[in-house]
XYZ file of C-alpha atoms in Angstrom:
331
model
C -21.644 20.901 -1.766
C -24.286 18.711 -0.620
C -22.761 17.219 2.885
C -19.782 17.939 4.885
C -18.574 13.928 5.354
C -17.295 12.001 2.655
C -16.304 8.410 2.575
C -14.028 6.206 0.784
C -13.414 2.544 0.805
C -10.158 1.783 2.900
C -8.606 0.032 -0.388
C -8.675 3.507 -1.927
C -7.697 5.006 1.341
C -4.543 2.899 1.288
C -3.993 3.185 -2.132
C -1.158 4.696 -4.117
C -1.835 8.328 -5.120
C -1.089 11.907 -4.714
C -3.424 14.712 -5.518
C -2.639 18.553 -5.696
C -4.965 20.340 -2.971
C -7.411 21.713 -5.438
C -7.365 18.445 -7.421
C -8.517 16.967 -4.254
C -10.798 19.677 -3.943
C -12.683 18.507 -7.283
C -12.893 15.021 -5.677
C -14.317 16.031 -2.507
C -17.228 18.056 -4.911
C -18.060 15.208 -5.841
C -17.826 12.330 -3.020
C -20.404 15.259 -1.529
C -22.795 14.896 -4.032
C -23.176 11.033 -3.701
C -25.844 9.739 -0.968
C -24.771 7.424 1.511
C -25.279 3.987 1.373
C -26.218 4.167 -2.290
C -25.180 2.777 -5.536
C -24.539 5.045 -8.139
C -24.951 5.188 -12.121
C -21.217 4.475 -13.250
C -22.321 7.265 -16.143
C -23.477 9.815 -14.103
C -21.978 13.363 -14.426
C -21.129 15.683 -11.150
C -20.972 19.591 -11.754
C -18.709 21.398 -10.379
C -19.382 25.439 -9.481
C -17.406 28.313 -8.345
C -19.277 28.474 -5.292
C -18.325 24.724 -4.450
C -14.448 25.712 -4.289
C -15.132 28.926 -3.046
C -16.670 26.850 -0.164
C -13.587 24.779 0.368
C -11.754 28.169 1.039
C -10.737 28.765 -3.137
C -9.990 33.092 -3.141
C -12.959 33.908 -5.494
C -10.550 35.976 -7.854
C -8.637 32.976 -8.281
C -11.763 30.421 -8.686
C -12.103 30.014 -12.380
C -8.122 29.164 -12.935
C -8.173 26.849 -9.753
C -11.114 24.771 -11.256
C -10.213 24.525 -14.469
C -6.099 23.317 -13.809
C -7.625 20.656 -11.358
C -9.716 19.536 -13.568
C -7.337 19.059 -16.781
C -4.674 17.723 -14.045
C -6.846 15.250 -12.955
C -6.885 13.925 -16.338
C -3.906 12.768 -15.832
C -3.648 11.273 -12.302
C -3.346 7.837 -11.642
C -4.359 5.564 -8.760
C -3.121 2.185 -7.648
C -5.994 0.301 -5.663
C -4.844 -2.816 -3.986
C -6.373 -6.098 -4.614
C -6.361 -9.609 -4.138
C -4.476 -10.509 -7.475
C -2.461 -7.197 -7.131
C -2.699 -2.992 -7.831
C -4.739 -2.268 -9.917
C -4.278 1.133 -11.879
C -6.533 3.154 -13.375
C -7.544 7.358 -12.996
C -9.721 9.118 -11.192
C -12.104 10.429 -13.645
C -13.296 9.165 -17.019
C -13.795 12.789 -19.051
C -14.563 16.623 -17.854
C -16.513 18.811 -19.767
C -14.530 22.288 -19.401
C -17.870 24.864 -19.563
C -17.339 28.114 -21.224
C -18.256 31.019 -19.232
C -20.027 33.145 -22.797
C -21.608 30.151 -23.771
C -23.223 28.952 -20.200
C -24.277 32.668 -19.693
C -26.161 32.414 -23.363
C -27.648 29.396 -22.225
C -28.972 30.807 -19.197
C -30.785 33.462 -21.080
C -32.760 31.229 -24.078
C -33.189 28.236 -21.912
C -35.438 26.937 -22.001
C -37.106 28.503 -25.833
C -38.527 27.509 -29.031
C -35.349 29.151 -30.389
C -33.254 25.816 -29.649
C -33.771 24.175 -33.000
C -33.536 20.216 -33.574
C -29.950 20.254 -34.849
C -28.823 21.673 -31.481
C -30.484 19.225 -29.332
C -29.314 16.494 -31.091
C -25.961 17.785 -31.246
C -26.454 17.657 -27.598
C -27.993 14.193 -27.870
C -24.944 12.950 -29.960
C -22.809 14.716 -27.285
C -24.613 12.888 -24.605
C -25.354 16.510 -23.020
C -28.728 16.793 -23.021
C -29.441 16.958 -19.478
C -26.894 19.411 -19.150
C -29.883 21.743 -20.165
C -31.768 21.803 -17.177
C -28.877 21.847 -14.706
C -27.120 24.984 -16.274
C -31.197 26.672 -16.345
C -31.060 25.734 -12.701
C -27.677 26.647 -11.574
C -27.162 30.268 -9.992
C -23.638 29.346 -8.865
C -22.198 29.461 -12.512
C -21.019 26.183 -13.481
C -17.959 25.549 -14.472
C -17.210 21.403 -15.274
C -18.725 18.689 -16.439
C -17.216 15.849 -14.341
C -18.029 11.510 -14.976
C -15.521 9.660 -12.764
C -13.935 6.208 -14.100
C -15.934 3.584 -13.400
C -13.158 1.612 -11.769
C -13.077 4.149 -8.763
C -17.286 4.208 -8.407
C -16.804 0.688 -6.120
C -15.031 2.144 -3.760
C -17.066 5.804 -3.211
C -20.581 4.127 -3.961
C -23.069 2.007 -1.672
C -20.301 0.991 1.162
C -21.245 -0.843 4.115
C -18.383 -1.951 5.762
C -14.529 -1.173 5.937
C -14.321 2.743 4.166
C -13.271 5.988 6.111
C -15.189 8.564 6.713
C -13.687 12.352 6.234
C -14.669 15.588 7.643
C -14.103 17.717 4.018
C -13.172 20.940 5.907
C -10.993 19.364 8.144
C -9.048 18.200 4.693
C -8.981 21.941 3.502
C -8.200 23.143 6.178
C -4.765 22.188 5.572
C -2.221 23.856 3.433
C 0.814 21.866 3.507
C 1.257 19.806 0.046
C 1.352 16.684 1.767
C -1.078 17.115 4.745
C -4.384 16.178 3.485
C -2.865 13.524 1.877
C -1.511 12.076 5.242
C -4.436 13.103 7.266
C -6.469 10.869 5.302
C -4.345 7.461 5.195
C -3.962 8.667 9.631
C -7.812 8.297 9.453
C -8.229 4.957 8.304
C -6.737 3.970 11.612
C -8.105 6.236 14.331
C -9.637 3.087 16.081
C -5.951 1.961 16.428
C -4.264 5.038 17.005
C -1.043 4.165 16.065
C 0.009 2.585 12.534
C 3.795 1.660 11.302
C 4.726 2.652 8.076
C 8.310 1.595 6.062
C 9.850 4.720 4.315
C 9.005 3.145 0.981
C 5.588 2.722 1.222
C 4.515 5.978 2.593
C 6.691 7.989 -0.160
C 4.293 5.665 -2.670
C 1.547 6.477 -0.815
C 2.533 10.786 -1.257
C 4.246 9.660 -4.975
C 7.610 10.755 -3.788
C 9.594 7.749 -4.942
C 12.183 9.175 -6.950
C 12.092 12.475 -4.266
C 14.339 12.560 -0.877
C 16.503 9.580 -1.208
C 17.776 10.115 2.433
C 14.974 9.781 4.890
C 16.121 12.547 7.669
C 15.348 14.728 4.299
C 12.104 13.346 4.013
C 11.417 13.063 7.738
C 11.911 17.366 7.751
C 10.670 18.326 4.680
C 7.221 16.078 4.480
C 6.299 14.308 7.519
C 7.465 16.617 10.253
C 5.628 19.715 8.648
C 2.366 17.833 8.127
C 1.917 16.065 11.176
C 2.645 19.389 13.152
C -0.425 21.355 10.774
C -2.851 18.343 11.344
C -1.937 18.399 14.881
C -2.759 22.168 14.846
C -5.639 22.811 12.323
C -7.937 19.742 12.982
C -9.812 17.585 15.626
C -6.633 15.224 16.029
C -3.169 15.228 16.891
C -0.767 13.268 15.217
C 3.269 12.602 15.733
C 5.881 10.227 13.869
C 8.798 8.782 15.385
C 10.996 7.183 13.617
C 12.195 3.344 14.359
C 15.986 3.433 15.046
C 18.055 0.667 16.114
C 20.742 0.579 19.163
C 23.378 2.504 17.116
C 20.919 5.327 16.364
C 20.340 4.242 13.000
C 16.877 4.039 10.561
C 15.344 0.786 10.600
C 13.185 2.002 7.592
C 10.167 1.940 9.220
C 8.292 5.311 11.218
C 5.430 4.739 13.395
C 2.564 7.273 13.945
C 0.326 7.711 16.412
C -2.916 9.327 15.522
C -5.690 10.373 18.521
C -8.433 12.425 18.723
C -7.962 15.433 20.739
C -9.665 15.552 24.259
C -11.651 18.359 25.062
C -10.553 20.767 28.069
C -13.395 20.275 30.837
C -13.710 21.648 34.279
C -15.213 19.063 36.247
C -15.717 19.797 40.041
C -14.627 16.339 41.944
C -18.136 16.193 43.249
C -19.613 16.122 40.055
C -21.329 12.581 39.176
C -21.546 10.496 35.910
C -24.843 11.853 34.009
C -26.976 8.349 34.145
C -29.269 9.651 31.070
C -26.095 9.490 29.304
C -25.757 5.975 26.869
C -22.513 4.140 26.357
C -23.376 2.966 23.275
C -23.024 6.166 21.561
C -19.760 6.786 22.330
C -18.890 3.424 20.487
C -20.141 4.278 17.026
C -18.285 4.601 14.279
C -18.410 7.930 12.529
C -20.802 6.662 9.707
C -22.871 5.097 11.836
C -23.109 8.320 13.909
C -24.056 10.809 11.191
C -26.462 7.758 9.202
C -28.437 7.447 13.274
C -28.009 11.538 13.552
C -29.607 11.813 9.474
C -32.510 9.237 10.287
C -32.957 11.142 13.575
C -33.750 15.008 11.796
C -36.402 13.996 9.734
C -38.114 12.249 12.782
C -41.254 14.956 13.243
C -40.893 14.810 16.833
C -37.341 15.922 16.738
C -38.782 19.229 14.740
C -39.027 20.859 18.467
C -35.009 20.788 18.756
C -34.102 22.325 15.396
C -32.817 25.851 15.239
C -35.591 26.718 12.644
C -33.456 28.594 9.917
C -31.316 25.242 9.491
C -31.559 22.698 6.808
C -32.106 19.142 7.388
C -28.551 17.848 7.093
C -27.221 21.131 9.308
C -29.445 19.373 11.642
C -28.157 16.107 11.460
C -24.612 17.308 11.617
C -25.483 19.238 14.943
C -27.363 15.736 16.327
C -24.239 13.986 15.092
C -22.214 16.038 16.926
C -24.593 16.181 20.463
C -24.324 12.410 19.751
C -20.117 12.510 20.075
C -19.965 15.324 22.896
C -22.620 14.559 25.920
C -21.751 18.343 27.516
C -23.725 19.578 24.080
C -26.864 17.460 25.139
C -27.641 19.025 28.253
């Protein structure tokens, strides 16, 4: 994976869909590999290696079935993206490329040689594989797909600037239940709120449950109650749902969540005094705009004196980003 932090426009955010966890996975591949702030080539493929899932906590025996099931199921997945004239529908990717494992080890050996004749490259050509080549001569992580998402989805994953989420991937994968991540990320496209209501209806379109638990107790103990009390466990936020009754105890339809980062135990003696070095405005940034300032800080030479040495640029940035959110880690 390239970074840690995806983000998604809150139109896809809020969107209709439901994604197995290793489906979700291959998206997440992905959405790392594309640079902030940056338009993309509609056309362009992603690769997807064992080490990626691996990564995003995949049980190595069980790597090359995982990727290759998400990737024919995503195939298949649809999306419904609101707009202004109404949902629009349309899938996730456009067409994978399943790699075989005898032919990409082949490759790896003749690549590149004289011994590639002009019918196979422009088999390749006709293909539209050619730079395949060089990635696969590259790769020591033994690729396995061949991804080019839909060009509906690329507006709302490419070149935002205003009103997406941003995601913490192994916050997501941390997260087991089927319905979790799923929930975790609708919960984060109103953190700045902290509490959201939601009718029954929507949120089963949200999880594509429609036709599932007609009776919403059911639903209440099977789905939300189980993934609310894992997100409140395994990441940085707690979360709780209540449902709306009326005065004789009954379901209004609605359930309202409430959705708050966690606060940090501290030991603070009562003489101990505001730090005046530390800046207010920090603590109002957004999370993009905190890891875009932390990025544009690490490759400042001057900040070369407060790197670890043996980290990379963006481990950097993601340790600025978080000194940035936490002032006890600046001191």
């Amino acid at each position: 994976m390239s970074k840690e932090y995806i983000a998604m426009d809150n139109a896809l955010v809020s969107g209709k869909w439901a994604l197995e966890i290793n489906e979700l996975r291959l998206i997440g591949v992905i959405l790392s590999q594309i640079p902030d702030n940056t338009a993309i080539d509609p056309k362009k493929p992603y690769y997807i290696t064992k080490k990626d899932f691996v990564n995003l906590g995949v049980e190595p025996k069980n790597v090359t079935r995982d990727i290759r099931l998400a990737c024919s199921n995503l195939m298949d997945r649809k999306v419904f993206i609101p707009t202004p004239l109404g949902d629009l529908e349309t899938r996730w990717v456009h067409h994978v490329l399943h790699f075989k494992s005898d032919v990409f080890e082949e490759l790896k050996k003749k690549y590149p040689s004289s011994k590639y004749d002009e019918e196979f490259i422009n088999s390749l050509r006709m293909h539209n594989l050619l730079n395949a080549l060089s990635v696969l001569d590259k790769s020591n992580d033994n690729v396995m797909a061949r991804v080019v998402l839909h060009e509906d989805i690329i507006p709302y994953i490419s070149d935002l600037k205003s009103c997406f989420t941003t995601i913490n991937l192994m916050d997501i994968f941390s997260l087991s239940g089927l319905h979790s991540a799923r929930i975790y990320i609708l919960l984060l496209q109103w953190k700045s709120k902290n509490t959201q209501n939601l009718s029954f209806s929507h949120l089963k379109e949200h999880l594509g449950l429609q036709d599932k638990y007609p009776s919403n107790k059911d639903f209440i103990k099977r789905v939300i109650e189980p993934a609310i009390q894992e997100i409140s466990e395994k990441t940085a936020y707690f979360a709780s749902a209540e449902p709306e009754k009326t005065e004789t105890n009954r379901f209004t339809g609605n359930i309202k969540f409430k959705f708050h980062i966690k606060e940090k135990a501290k030991q603070v003696s009562s003489n101990q005094k505001r730090d005046p070095d530390t800046i207010d405005l920090i603590a109002k940034m957004t999370d993009k705009q905190r890891f875009t300032f932390a990025s544009k800080l690490s490759d400042m030479p001057e900040m070369s004196k407060y790197s670890h040495g043996t980290e990379s640029y963006q481990q950097f940035a993601i340790r600025i980003a978080d000194m940035l959110l936490d002032p006890e880690k600046r001191k």
